[in-house]
Tab-separated table of C-alpha atoms in Angstrom:
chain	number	residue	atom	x	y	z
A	1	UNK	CA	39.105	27.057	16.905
A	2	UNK	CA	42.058	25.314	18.386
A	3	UNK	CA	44.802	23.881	15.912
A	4	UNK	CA	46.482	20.952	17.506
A	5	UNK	CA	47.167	18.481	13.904
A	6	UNK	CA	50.959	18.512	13.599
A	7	UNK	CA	51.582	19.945	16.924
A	8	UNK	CA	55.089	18.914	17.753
A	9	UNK	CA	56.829	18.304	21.722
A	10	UNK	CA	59.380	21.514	22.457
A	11	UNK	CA	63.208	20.100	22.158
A	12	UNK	CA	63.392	20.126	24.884
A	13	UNK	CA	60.811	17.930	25.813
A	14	UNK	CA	62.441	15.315	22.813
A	15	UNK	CA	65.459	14.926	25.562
A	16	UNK	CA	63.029	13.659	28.554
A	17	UNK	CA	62.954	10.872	25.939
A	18	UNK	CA	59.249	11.415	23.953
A	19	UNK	CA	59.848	8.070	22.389
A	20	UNK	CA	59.056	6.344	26.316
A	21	UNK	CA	55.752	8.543	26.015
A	22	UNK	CA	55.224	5.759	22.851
A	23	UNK	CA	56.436	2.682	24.250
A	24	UNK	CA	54.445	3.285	27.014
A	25	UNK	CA	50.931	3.349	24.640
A	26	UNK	CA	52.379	0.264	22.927
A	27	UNK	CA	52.670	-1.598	26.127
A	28	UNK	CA	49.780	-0.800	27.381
A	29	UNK	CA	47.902	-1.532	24.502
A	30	UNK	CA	49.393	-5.352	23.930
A	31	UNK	CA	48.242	-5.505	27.411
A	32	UNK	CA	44.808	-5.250	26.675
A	33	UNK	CA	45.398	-7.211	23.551
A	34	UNK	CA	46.561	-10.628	25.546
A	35	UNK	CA	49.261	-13.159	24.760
A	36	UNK	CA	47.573	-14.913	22.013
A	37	UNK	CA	47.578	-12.299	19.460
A	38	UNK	CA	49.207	-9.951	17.010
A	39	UNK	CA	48.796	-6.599	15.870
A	40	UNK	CA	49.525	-5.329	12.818
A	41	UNK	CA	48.842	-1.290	11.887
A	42	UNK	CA	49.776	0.461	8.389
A	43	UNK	CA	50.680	3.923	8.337
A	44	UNK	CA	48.875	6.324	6.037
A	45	UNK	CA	49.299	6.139	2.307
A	46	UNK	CA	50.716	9.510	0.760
A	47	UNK	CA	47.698	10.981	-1.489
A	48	UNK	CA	48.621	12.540	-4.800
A	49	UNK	CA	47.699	15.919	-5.204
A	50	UNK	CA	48.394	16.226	-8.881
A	51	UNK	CA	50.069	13.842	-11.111
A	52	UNK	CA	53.326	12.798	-9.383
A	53	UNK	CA	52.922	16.081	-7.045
A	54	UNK	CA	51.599	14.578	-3.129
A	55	UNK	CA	49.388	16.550	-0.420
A	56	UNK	CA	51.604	17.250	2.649
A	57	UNK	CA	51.908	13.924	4.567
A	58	UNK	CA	49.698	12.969	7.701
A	59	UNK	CA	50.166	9.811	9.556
A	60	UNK	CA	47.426	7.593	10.331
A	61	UNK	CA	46.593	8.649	14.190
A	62	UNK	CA	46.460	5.464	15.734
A	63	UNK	CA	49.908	4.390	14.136
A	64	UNK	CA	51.398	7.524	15.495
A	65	UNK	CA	49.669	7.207	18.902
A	66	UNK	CA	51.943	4.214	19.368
A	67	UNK	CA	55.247	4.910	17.073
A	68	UNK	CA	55.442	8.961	16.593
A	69	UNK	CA	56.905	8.011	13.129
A	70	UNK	CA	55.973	10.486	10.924
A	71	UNK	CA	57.008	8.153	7.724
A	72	UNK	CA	54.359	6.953	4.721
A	73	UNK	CA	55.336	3.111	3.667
A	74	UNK	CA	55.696	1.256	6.829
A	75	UNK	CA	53.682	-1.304	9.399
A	76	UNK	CA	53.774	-1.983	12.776
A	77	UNK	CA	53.629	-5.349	14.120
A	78	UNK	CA	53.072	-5.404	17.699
A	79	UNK	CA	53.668	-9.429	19.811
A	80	UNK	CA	52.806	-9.817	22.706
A	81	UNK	CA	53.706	-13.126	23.103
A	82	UNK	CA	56.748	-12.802	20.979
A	83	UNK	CA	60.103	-13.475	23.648
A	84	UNK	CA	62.404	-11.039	21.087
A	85	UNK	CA	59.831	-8.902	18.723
A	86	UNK	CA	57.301	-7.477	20.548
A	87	UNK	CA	57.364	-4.450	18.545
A	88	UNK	CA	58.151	-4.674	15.038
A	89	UNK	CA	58.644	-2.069	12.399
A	90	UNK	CA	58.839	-2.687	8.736
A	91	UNK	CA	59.768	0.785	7.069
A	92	UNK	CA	61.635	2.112	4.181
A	93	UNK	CA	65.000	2.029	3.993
A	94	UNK	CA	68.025	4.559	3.625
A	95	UNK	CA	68.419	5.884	0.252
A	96	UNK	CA	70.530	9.068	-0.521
A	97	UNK	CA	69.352	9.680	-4.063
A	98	UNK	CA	65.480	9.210	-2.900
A	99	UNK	CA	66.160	10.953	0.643
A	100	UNK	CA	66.966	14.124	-2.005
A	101	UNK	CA	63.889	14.857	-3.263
A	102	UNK	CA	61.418	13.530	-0.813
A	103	UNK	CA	63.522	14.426	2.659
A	104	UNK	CA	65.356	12.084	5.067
A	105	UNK	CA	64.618	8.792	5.869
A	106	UNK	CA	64.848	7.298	9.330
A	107	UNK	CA	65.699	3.857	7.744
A	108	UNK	CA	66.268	0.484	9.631
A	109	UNK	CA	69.051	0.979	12.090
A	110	UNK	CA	67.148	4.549	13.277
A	111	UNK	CA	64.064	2.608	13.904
A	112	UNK	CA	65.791	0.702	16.410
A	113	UNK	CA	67.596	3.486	18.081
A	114	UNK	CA	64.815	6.628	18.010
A	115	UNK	CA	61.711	4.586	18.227
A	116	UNK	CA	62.716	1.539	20.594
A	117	UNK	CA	61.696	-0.959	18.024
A	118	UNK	CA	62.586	-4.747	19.277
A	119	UNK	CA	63.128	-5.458	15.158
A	120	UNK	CA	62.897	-3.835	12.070
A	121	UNK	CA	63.202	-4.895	8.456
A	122	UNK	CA	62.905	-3.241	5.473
A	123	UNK	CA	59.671	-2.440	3.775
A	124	UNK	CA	60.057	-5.251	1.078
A	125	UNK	CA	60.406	-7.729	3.364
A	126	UNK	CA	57.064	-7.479	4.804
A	127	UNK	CA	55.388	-10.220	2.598
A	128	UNK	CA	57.971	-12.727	3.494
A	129	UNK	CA	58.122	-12.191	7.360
A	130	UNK	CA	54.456	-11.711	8.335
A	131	UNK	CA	53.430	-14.861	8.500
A	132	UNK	CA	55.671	-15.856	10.872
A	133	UNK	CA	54.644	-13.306	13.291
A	134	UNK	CA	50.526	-15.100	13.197
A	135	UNK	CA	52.149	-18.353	13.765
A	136	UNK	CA	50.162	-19.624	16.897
A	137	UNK	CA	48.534	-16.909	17.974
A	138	UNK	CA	44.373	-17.156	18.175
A	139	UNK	CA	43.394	-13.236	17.499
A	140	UNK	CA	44.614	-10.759	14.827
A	141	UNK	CA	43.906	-6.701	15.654
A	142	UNK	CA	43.691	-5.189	11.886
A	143	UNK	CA	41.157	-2.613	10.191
A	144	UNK	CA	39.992	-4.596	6.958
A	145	UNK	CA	38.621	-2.318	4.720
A	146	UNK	CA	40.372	1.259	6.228
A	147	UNK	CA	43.199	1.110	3.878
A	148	UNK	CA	42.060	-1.533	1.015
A	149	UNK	CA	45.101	-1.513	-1.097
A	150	UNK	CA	46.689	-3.139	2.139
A	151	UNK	CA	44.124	-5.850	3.208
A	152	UNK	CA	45.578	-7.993	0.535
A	153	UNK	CA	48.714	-8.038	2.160
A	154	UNK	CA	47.073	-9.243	5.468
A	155	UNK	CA	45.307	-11.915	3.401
A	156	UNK	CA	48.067	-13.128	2.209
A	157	UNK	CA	50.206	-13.814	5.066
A	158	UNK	CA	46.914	-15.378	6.723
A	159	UNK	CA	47.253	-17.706	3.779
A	160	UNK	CA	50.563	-18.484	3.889
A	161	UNK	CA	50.311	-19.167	7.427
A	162	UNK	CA	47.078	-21.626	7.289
A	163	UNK	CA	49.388	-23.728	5.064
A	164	UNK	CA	51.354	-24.559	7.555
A	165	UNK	CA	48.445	-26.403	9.796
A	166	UNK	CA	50.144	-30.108	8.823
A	167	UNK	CA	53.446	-28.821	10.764
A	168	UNK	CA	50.961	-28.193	13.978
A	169	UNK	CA	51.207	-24.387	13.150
A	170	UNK	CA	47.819	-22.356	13.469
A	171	UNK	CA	46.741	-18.703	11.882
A	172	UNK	CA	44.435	-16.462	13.957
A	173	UNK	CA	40.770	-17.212	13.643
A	174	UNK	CA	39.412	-13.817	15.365
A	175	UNK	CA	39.866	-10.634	13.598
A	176	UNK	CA	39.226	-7.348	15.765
A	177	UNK	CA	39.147	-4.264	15.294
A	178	UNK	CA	42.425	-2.274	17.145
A	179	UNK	CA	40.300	1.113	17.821
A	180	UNK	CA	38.035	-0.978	20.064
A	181	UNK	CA	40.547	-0.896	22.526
A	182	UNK	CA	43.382	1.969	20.963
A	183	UNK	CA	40.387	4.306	20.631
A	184	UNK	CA	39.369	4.466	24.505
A	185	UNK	CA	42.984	4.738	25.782
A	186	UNK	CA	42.930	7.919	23.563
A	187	UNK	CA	40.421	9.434	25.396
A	188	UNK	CA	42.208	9.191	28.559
A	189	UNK	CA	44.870	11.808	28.364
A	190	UNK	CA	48.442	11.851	29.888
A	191	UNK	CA	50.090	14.341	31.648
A	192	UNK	CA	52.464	15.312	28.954
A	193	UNK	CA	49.051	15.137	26.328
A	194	UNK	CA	47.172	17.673	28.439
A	195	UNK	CA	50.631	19.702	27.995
A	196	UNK	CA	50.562	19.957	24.194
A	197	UNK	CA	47.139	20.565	24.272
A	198	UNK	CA	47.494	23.576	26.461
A	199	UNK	CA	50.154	24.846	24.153
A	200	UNK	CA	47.830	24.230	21.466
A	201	UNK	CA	45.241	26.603	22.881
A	202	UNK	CA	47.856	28.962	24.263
A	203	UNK	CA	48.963	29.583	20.333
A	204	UNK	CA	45.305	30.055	19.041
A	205	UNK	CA	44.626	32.121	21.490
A	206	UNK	CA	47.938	34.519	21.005
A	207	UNK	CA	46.923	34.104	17.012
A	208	UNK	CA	43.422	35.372	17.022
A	209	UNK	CA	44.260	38.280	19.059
A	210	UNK	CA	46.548	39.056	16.570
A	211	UNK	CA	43.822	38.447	13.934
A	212	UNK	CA	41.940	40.985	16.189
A	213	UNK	CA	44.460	43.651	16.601
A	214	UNK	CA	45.201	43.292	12.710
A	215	UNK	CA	42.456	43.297	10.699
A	216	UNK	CA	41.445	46.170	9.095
A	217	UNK	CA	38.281	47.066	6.628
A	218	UNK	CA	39.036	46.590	3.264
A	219	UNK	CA	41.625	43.705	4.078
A	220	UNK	CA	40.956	40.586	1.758
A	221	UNK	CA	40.555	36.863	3.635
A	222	UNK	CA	43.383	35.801	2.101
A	223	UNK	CA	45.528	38.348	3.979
A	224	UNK	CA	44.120	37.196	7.509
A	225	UNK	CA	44.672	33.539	6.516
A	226	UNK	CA	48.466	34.228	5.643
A	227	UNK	CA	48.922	36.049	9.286
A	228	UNK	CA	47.394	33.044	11.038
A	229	UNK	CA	49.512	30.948	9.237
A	230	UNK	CA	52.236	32.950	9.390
A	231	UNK	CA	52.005	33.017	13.211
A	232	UNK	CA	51.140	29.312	14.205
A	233	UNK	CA	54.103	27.748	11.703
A	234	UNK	CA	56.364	30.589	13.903
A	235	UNK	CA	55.040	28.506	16.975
């Protein structure tokens, strides 16, 4: 068993700049996208665990593959053929009260300065911007039907867009799916991937012989699962 889900880089790895590691995958992917089309990826939707109590967060992969923002309620809107916006990020903004009980926010001026976004708007400005970003542009990359409370949004701004055809403006008319090409360049590891996965084995493999030099008869599995957490949140 190797553990390798919310595996963070070292600090010190954060200072070689992580965030290139990011901009690289986005660049590489609107390469394979082409000029004439747009991108657009939701994070993952926080899931309730009981009444108004969530589940510890996870971000959708492919979202974090090309932002590492860890952050429920925002979309990434990736142009190639955009001269200013290439990479957009919609995404909630500061708010001290909130930011109390549900931890800090990056907010809009951070996603410009730690994640290299060209632009970034607040999250209720989504509906009204969208549009302009399928203006002209032949193929739309978007998962209809992974996060359905979403795909209306999409709809939408396709709408809004097609109403525009008397003014000479056009709305994509191919819809593909982004893991066609996002899920192959995941398979080809980088350098610094092959790193974290390393230190991903390297800490399973110090925690089960723990485990091993631990356990005794009589010990209850609740016991051995609090030592192995225990030892890979140390790490």
């Amino acid at each position: 068993m190797i553990i390798l889900i919310g595996l963070k880089p070292k600090p010190e790895e954060n200072k070689k700049g992580m965030t290139d590691y990011y901009r690289q995958h986005r660049e590489k992917f609107m390469k394979a996208m082409g000029e004439d089309s747009v991108a657009v990826l939701p994070a993952a939707p926080p899931t309730i665990y009981s009444y108004d109590v969530e589940n510890k967060y996870r971000q959708n992969s492919d979202f974090y593959y090309l932002t590492g923002f860890t952050e429920p309620e925002a979309v990434l809107v990736l142009s190639p053929q955009h001269k200013e916006h290439r990479c957009t990020l919609f995404l909630r903004p500061k708010d001290q009260e909130k930011e109390t009980w549900s931890g800090l926010r990056t907010g809009v001026e951070g996603a410009l300065e730690k994640f290299q976004a060209d632009a970034a708007y607040p999250i209720s400005e989504l509906a009204e911007k969208l549009p302009l970003y399928f203006e002209n542009v032949e193929k739309l990359y978007y998962s209809f039907g992974y996060y359905p409370h979403f795909d209306p949004v999409v709809l939408d701004a396709l709408a809004a867009t097609r109403k525009k055809i008397r003014t000479g403006i056009f709305a994509p008319e191919t819809l593909i799916y982004p893991g066609v090409i996002l899920h192959e360049m995941r398979l080809i590891k980088q350098p610094y991937e092959l790193e974290l996965m390393q230190r991903a084995a390297d800490i399973t493999a110090q925690t089960h012989r723990l485990i091993m030099q631990t356990v005794r008869p009589g010990m209850y599995e609740y016991e051995i699962e609090a030592l192995i957490d225990y030892k890979f949140k140390e790490q």
